[in-house]
JSON list of C-alpha atoms in Angstrom, two decimals:
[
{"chain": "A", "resi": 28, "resn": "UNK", "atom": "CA", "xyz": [78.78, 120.94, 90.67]},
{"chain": "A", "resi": 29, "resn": "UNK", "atom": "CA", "xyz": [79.83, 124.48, 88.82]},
{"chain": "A", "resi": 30, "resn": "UNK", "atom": "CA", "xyz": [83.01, 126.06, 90.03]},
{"chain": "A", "resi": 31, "resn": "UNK", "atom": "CA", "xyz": [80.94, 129.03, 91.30]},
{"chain": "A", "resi": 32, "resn": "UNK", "atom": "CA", "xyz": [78.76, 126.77, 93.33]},
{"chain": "A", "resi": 33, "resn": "UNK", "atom": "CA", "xyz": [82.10, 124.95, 94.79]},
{"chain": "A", "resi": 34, "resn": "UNK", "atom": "CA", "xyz": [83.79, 128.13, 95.19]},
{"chain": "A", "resi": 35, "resn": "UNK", "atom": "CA", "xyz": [81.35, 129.53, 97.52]},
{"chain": "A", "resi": 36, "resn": "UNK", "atom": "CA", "xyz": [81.22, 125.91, 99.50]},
{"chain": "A", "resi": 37, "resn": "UNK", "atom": "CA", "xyz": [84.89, 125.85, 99.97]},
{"chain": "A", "resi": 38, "resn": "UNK", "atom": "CA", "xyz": [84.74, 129.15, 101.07]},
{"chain": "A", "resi": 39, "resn": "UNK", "atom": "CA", "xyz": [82.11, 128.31, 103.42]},
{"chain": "A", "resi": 40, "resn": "UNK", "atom": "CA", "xyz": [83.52, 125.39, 104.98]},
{"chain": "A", "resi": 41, "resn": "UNK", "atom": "CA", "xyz": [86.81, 127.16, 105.32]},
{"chain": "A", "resi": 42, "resn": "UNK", "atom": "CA", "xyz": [85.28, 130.08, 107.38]},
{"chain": "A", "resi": 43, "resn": "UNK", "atom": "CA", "xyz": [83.08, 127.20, 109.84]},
{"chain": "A", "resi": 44, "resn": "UNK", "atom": "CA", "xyz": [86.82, 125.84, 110.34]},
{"chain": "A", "resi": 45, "resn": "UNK", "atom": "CA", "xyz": [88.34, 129.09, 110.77]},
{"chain": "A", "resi": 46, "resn": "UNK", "atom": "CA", "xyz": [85.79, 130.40, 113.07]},
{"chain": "A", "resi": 47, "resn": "UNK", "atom": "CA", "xyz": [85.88, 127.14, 115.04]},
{"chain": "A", "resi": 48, "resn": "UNK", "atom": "CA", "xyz": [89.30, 127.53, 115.31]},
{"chain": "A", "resi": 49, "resn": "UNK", "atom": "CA", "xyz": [89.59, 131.48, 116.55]},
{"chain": "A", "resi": 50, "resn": "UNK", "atom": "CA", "xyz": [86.50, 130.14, 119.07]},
{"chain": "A", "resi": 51, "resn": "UNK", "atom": "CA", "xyz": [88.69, 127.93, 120.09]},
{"chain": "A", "resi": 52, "resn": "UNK", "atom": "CA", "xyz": [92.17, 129.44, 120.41]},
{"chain": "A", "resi": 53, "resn": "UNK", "atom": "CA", "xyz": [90.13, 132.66, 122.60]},
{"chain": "A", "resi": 54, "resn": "UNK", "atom": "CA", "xyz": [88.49, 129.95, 124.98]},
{"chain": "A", "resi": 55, "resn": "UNK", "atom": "CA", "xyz": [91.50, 127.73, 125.62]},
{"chain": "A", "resi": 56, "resn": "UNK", "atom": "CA", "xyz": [94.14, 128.93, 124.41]},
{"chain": "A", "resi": 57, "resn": "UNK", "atom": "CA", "xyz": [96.99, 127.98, 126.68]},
{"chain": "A", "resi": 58, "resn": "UNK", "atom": "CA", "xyz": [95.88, 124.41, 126.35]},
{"chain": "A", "resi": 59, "resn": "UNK", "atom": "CA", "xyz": [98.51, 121.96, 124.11]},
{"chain": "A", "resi": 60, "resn": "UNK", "atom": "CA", "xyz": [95.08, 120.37, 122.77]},
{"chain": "A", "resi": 61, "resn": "UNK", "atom": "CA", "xyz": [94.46, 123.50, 121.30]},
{"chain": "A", "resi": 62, "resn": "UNK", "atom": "CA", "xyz": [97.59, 124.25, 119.77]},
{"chain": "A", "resi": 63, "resn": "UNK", "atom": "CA", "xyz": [97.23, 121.19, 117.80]},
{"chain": "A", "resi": 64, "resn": "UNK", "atom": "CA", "xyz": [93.99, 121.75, 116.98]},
{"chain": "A", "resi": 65, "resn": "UNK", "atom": "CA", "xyz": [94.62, 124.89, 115.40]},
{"chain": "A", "resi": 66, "resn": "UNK", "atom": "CA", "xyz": [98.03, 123.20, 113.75]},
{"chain": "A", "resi": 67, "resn": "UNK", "atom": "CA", "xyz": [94.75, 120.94, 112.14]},
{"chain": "A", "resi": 68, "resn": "UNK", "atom": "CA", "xyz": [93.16, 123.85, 111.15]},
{"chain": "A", "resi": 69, "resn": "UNK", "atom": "CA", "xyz": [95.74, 125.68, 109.43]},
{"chain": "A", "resi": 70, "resn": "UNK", "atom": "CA", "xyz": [96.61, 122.44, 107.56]},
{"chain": "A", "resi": 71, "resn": "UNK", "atom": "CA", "xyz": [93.71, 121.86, 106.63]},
{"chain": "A", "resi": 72, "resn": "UNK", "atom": "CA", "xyz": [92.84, 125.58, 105.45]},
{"chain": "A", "resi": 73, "resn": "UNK", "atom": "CA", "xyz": [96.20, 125.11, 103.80]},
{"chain": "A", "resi": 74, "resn": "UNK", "atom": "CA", "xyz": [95.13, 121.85, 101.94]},
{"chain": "A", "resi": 75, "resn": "UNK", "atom": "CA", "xyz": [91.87, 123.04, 100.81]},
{"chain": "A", "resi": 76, "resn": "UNK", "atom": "CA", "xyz": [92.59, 125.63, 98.90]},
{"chain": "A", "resi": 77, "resn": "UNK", "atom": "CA", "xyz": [95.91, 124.53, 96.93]},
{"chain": "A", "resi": 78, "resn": "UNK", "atom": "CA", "xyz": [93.21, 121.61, 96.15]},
{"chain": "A", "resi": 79, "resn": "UNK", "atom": "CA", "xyz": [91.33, 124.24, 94.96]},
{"chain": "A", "resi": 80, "resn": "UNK", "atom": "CA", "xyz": [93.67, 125.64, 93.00]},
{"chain": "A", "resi": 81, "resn": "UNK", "atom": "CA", "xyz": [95.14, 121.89, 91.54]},
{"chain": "A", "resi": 82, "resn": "UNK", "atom": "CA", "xyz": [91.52, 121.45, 90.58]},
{"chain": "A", "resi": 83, "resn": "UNK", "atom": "CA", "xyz": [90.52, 124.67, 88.53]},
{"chain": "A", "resi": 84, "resn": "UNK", "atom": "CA", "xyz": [94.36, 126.03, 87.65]},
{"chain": "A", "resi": 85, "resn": "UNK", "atom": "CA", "xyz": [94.04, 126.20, 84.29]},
{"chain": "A", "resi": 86, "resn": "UNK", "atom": "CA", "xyz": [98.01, 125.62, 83.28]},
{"chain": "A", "resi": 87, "resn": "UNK", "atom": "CA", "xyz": [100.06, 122.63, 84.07]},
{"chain": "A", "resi": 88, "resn": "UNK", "atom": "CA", "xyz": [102.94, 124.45, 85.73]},
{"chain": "A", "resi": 89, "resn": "UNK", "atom": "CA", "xyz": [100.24, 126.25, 88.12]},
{"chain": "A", "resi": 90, "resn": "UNK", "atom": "CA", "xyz": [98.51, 122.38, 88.84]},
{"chain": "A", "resi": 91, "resn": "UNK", "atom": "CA", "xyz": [102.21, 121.04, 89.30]},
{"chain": "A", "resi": 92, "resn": "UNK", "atom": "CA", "xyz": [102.84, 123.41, 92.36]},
{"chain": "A", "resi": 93, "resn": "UNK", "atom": "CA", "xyz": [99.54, 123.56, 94.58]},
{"chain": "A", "resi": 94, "resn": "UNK", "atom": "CA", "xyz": [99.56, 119.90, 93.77]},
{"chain": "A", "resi": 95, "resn": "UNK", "atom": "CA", "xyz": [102.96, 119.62, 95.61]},
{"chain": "A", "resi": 96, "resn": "UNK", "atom": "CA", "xyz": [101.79, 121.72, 97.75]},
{"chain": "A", "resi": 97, "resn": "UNK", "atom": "CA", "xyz": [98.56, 120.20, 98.70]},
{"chain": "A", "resi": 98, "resn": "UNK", "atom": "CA", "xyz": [100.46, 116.75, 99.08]},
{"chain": "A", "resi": 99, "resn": "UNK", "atom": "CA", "xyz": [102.86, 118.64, 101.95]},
{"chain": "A", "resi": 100, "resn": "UNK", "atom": "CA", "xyz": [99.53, 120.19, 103.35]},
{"chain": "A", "resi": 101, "resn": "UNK", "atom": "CA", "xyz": [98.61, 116.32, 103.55]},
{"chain": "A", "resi": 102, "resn": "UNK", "atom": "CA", "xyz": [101.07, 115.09, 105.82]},
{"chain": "A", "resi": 103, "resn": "UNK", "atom": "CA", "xyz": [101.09, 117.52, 108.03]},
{"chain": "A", "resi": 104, "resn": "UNK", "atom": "CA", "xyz": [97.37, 117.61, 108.46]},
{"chain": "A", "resi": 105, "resn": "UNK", "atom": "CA", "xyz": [97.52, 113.97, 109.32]},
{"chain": "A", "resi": 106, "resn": "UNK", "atom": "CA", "xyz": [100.48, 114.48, 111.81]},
{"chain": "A", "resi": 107, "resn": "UNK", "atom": "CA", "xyz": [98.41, 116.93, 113.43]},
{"chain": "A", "resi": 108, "resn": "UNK", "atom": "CA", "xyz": [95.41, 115.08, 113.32]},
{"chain": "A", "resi": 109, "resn": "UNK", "atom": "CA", "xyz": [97.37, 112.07, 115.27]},
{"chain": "A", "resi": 110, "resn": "UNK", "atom": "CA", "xyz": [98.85, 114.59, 117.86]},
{"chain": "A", "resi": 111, "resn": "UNK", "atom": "CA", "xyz": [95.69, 116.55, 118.32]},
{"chain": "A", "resi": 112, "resn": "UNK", "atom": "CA", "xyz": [93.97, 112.50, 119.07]},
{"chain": "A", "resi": 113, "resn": "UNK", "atom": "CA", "xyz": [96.83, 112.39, 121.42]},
{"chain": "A", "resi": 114, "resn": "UNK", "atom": "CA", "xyz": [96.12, 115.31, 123.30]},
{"chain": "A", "resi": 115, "resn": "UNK", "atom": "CA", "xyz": [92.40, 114.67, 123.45]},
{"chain": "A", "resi": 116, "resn": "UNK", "atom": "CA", "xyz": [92.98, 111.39, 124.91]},
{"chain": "A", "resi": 117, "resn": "UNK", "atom": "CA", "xyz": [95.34, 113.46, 127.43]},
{"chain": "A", "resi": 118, "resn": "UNK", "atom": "CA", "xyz": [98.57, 110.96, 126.37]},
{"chain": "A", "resi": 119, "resn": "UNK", "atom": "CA", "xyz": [102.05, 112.70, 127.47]},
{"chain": "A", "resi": 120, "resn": "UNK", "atom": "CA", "xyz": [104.43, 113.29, 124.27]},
{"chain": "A", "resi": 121, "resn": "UNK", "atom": "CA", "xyz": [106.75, 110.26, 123.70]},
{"chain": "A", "resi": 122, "resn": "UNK", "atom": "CA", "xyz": [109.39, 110.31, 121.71]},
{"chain": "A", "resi": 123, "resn": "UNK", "atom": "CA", "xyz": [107.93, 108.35, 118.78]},
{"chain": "A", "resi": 124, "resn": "UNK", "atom": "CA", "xyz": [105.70, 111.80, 118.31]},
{"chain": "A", "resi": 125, "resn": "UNK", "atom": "CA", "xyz": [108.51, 113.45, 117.76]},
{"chain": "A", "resi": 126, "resn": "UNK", "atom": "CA", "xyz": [110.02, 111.02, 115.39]},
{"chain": "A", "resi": 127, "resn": "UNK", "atom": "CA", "xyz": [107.06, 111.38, 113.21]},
{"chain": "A", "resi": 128, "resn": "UNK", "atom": "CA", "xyz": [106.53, 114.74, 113.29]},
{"chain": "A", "resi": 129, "resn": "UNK", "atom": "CA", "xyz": [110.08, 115.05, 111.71]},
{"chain": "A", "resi": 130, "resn": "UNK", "atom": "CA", "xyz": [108.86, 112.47, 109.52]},
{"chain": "A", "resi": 131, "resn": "UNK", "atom": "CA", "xyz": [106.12, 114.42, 108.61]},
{"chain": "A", "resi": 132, "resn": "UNK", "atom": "CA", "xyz": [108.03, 117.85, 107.83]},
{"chain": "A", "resi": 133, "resn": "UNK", "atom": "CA", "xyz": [110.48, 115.75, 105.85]},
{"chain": "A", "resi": 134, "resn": "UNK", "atom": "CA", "xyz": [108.07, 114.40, 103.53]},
{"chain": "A", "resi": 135, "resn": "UNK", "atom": "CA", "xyz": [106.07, 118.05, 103.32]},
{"chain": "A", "resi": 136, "resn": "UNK", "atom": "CA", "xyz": [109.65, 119.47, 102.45]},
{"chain": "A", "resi": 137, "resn": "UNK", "atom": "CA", "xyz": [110.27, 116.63, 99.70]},
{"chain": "A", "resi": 138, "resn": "UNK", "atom": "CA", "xyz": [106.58, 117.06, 98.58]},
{"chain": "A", "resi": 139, "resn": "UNK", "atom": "CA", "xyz": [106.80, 120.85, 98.09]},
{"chain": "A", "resi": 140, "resn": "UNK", "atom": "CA", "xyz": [110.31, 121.43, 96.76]},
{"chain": "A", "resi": 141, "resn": "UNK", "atom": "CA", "xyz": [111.24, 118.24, 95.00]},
{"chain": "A", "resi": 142, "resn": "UNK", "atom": "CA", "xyz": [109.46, 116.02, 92.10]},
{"chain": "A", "resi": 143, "resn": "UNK", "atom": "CA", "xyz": [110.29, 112.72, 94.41]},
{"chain": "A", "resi": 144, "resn": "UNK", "atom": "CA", "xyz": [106.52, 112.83, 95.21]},
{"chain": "A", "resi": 145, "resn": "UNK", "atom": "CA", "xyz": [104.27, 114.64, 92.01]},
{"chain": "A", "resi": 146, "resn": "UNK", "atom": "CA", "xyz": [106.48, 114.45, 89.27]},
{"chain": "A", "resi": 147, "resn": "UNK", "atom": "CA", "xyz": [104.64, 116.28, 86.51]},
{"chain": "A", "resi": 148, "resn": "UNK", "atom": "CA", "xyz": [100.97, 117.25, 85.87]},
{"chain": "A", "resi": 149, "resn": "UNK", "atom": "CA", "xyz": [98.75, 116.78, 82.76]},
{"chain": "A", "resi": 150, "resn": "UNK", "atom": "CA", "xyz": [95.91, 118.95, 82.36]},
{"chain": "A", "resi": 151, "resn": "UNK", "atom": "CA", "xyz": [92.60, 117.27, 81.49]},
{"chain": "A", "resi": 152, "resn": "UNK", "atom": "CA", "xyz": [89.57, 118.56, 79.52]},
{"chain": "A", "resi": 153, "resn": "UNK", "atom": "CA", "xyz": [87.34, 118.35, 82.24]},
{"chain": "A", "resi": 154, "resn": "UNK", "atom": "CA", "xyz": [87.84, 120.62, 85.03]},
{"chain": "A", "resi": 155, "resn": "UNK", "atom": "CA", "xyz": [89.42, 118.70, 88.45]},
{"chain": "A", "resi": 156, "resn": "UNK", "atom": "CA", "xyz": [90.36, 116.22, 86.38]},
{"chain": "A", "resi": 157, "resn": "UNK", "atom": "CA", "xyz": [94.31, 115.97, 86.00]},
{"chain": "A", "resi": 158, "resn": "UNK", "atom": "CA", "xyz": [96.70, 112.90, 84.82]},
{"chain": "A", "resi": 159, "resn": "UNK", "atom": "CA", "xyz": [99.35, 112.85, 87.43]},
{"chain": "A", "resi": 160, "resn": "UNK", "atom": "CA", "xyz": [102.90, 111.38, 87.00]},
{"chain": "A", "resi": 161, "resn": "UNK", "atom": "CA", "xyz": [104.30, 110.31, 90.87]},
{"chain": "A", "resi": 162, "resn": "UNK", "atom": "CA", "xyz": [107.89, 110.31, 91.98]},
{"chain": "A", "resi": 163, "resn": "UNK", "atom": "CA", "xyz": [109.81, 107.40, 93.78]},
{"chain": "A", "resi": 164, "resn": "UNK", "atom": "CA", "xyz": [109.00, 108.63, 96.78]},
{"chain": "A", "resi": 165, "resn": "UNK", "atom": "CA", "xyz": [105.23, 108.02, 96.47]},
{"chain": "A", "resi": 166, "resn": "UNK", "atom": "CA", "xyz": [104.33, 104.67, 97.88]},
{"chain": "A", "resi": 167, "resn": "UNK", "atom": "CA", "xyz": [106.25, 105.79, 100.64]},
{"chain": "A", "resi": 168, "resn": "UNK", "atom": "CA", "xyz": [104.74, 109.18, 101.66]},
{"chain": "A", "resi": 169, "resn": "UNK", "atom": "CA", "xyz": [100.74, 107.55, 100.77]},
{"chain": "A", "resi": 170, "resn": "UNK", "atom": "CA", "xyz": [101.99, 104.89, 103.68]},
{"chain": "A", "resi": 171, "resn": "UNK", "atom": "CA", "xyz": [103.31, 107.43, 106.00]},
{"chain": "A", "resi": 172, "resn": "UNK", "atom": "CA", "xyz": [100.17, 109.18, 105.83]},
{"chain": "A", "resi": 173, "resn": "UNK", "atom": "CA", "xyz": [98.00, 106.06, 106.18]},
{"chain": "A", "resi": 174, "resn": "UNK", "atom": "CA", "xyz": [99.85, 105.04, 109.16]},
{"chain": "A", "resi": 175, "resn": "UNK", "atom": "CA", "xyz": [99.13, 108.65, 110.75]},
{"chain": "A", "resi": 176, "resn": "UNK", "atom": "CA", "xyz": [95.77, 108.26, 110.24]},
{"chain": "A", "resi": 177, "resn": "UNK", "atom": "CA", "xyz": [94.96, 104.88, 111.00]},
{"chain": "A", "resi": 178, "resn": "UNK", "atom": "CA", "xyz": [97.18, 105.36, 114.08]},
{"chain": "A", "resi": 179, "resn": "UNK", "atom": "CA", "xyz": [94.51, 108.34, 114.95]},
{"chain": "A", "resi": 180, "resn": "UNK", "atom": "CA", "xyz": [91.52, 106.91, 114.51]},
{"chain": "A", "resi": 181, "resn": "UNK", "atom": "CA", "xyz": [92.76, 103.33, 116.43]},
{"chain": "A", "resi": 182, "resn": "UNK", "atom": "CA", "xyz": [94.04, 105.50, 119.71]},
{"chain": "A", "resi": 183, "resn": "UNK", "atom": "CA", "xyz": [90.34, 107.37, 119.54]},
{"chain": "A", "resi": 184, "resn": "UNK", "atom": "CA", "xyz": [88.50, 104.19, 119.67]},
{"chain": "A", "resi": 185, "resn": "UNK", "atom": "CA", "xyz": [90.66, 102.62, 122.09]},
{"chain": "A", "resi": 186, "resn": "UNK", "atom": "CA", "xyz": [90.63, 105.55, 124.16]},
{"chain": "A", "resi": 187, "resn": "UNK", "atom": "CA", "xyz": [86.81, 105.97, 124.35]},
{"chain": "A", "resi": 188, "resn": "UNK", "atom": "CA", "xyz": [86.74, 102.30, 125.36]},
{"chain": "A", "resi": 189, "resn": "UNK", "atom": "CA", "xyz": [88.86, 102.17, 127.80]},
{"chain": "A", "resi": 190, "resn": "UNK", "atom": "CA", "xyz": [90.44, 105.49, 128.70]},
{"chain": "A", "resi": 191, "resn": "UNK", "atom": "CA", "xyz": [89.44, 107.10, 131.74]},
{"chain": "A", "resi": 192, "resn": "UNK", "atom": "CA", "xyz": [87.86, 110.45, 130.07]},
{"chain": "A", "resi": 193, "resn": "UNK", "atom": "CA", "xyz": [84.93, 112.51, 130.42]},
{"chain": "A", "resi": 194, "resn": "UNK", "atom": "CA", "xyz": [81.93, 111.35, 128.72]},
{"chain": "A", "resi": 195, "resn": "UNK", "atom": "CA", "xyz": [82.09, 114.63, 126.53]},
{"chain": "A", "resi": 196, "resn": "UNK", "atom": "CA", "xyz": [85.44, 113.54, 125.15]},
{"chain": "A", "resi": 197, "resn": "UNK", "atom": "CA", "xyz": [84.86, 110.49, 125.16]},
{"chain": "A", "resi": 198, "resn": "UNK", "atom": "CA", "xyz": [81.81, 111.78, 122.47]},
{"chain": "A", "resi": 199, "resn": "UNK", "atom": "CA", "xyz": [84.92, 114.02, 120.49]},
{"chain": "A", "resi": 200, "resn": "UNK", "atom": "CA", "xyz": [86.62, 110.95, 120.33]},
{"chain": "A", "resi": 201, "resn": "UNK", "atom": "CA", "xyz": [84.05, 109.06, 118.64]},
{"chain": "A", "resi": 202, "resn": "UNK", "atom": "CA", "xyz": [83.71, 112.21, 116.42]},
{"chain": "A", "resi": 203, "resn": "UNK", "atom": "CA", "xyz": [87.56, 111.63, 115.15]},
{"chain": "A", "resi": 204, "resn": "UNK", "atom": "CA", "xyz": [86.96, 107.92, 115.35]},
{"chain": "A", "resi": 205, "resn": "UNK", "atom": "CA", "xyz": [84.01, 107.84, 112.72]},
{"chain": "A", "resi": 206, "resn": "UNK", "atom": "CA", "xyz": [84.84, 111.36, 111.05]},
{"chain": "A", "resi": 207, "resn": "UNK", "atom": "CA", "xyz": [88.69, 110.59, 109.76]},
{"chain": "A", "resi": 208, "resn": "UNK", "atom": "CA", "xyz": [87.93, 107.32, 107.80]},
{"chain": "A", "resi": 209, "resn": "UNK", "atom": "CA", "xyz": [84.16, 108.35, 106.34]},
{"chain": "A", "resi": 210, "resn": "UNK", "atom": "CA", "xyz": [85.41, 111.64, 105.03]},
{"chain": "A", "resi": 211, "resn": "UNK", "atom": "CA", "xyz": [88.51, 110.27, 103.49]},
{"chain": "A", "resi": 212, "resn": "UNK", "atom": "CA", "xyz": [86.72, 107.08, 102.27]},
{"chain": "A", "resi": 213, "resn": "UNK", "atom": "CA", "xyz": [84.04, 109.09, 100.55]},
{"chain": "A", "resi": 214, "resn": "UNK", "atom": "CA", "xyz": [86.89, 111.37, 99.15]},
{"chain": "A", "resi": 215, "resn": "UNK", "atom": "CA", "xyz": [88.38, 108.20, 97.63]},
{"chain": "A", "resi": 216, "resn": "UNK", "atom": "CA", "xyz": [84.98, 107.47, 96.50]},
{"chain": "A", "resi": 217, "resn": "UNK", "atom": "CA", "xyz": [84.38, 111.01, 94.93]},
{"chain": "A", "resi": 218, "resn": "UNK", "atom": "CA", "xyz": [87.86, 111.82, 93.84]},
{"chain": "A", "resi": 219, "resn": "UNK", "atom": "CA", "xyz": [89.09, 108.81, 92.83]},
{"chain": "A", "resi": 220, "resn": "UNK", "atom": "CA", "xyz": [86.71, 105.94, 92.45]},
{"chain": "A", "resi": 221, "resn": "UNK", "atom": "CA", "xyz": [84.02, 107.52, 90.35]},
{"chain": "A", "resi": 222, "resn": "UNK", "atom": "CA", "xyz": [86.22, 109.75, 88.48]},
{"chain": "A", "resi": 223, "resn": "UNK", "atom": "CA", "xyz": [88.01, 106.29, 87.56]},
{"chain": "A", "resi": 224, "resn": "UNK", "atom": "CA", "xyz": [85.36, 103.87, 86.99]},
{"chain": "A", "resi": 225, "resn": "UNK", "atom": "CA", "xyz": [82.60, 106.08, 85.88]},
{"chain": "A", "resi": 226, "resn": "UNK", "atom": "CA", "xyz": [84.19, 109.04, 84.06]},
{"chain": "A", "resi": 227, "resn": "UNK", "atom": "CA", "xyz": [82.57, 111.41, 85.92]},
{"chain": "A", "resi": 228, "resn": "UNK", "atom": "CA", "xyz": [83.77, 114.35, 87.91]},
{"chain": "A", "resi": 229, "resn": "UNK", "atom": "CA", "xyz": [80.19, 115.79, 88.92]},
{"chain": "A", "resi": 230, "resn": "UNK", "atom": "CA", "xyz": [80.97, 114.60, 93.16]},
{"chain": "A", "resi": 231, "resn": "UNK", "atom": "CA", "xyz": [85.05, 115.59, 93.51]},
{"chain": "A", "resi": 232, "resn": "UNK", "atom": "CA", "xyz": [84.10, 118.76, 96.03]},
{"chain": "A", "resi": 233, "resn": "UNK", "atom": "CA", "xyz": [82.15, 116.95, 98.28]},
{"chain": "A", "resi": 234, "resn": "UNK", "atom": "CA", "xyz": [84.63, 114.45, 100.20]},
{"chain": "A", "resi": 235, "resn": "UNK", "atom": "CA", "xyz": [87.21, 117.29, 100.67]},
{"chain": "A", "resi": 236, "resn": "UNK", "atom": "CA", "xyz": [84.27, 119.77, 102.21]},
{"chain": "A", "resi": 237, "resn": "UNK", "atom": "CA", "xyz": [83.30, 116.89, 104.05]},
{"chain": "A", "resi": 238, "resn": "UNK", "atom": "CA", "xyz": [86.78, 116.36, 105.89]},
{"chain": "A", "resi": 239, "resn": "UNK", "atom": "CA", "xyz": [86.38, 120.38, 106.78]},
{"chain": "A", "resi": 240, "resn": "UNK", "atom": "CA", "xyz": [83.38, 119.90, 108.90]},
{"chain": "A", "resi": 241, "resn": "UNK", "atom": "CA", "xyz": [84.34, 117.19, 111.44]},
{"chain": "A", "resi": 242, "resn": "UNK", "atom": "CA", "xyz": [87.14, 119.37, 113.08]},
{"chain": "A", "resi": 243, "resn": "UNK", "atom": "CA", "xyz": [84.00, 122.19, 113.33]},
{"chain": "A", "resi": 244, "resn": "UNK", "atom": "CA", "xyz": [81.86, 119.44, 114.42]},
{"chain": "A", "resi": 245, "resn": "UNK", "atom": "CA", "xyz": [84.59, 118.57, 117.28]},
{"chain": "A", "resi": 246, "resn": "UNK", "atom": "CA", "xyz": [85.08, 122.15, 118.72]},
{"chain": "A", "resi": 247, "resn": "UNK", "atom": "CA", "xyz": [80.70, 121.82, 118.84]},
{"chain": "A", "resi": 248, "resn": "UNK", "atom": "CA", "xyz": [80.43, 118.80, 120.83]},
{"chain": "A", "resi": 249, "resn": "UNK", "atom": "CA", "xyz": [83.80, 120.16, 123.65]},
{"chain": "A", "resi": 250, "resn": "UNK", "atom": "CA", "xyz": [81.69, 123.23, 124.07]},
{"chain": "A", "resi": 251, "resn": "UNK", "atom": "CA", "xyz": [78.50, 121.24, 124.36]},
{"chain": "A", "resi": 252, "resn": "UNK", "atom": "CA", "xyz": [79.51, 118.79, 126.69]},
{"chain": "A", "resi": 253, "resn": "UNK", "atom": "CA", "xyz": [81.58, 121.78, 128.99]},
{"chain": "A", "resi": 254, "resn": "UNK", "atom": "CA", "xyz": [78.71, 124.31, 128.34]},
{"chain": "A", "resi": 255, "resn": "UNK", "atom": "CA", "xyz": [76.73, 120.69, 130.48]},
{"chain": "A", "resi": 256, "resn": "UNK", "atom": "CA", "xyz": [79.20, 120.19, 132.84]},
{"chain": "A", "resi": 257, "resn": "UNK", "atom": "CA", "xyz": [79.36, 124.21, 133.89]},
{"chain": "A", "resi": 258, "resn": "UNK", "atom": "CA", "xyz": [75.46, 123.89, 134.80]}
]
């Protein structure tokens, strides 16, 4: 994929979040489900493009920086992600949300401003393609993010199962359910795995666009399913 090609598709995907955001917020916006879906979106805008830049920066200092930067755009889009879940599947707040949330903002802090997570940065010859050198700190921020995320997607299938929610979000649910570990398996696939294995960095834009659409794809099926229930 050229960078002009994945320049215009990050752009696009941003603006379908972005608009399905701003829908959002100007439909609902003195619901707490919102709020944290917009914390998601921002996040995620946030995370997109210092990927973008990490990918086609052409100096190692540049790379260094949205790559910390991307990595505290990480865990805080996978904070929000859980708390957004949370709010979908109408849970009160407990104190082990905010626990984690201060979790979250200390690793984003350590990510950005420190080289306990990314270390250093190695420019490679192809574009996207980057040696990185982690910190200490590593193991331990990949797990705290793993455990947001897995604890996401488990509360949206157990929810949907037995919860006692509307049949539209019990259908958002499934959404997050399916949508969190196919987009970031495929980016492990595309980013990681191929690039690895296969030398070849033709696929690294696709899993990240594809974790863009499924917050879009959420905001389609609320509207849907209230849009049926209005009628």
């Amino acid at each position: 994929m050229s960078s002009l090609l994945a320049s215009l598709l990050y752009v696009l995907a941003g603006l379908l979040l972005a608009s399905a955001a701003s829908f959002l917020w100007i439909r609902e916006r003195r619901s707490l489900l919102v709020s944290w879906f917009m914390a998601v979106s921002v996040s995620l805008l946030a995370w997109i493009t210092t990927l973008y830049m990490y990918q086609y920066a052409p100096t190692p200092e540049v790379v260094l920086q949205a790559g910390r930067f991307n990595l505290a755009a990480t865990v805080l889009a996978a904070y929000a992600t859980y708390r957004f879940t949370r709010a979908l599947a109408q849970h009160p707040k407990h104190v082990v949300d905010s626990l984690l949330g201060w979790g979250a903002l200390l690793f984003a802090l350590a990510s950005a401003a420190t080289p306990w997570v990314d270390k250093a940065e190695r420019v490679g010859d192809v574009a996207g393609f980057h040696l990185s050198q982690y910190g200490w700190l590593a193991p331990v921020y990949l797990l705290y993010v793993i455990v947001l995320l897995v604890a996401a997607v488990m509360l949206a299938f157990w929810e949907r199962k037995e919860g006692k929610v509307s049949v539209s979000v019990r259908s958002q649910l499934l959404l997050l359910g399916v949508g969190i570990p196919v987009s970031v398996g495929i980016s492990f696939i595309t980013n990681v795995l191929i690039p690895l294995v296969w030398g070849s960095y033709r696929w690294i834009n696709i899993g990240p666009l594809l974790v863009l659409l499924v917050m879009p794809a959420v905001v389609y099926v609320r509207v849907a399913g209230s849009s049926r229930s209005s009628r």
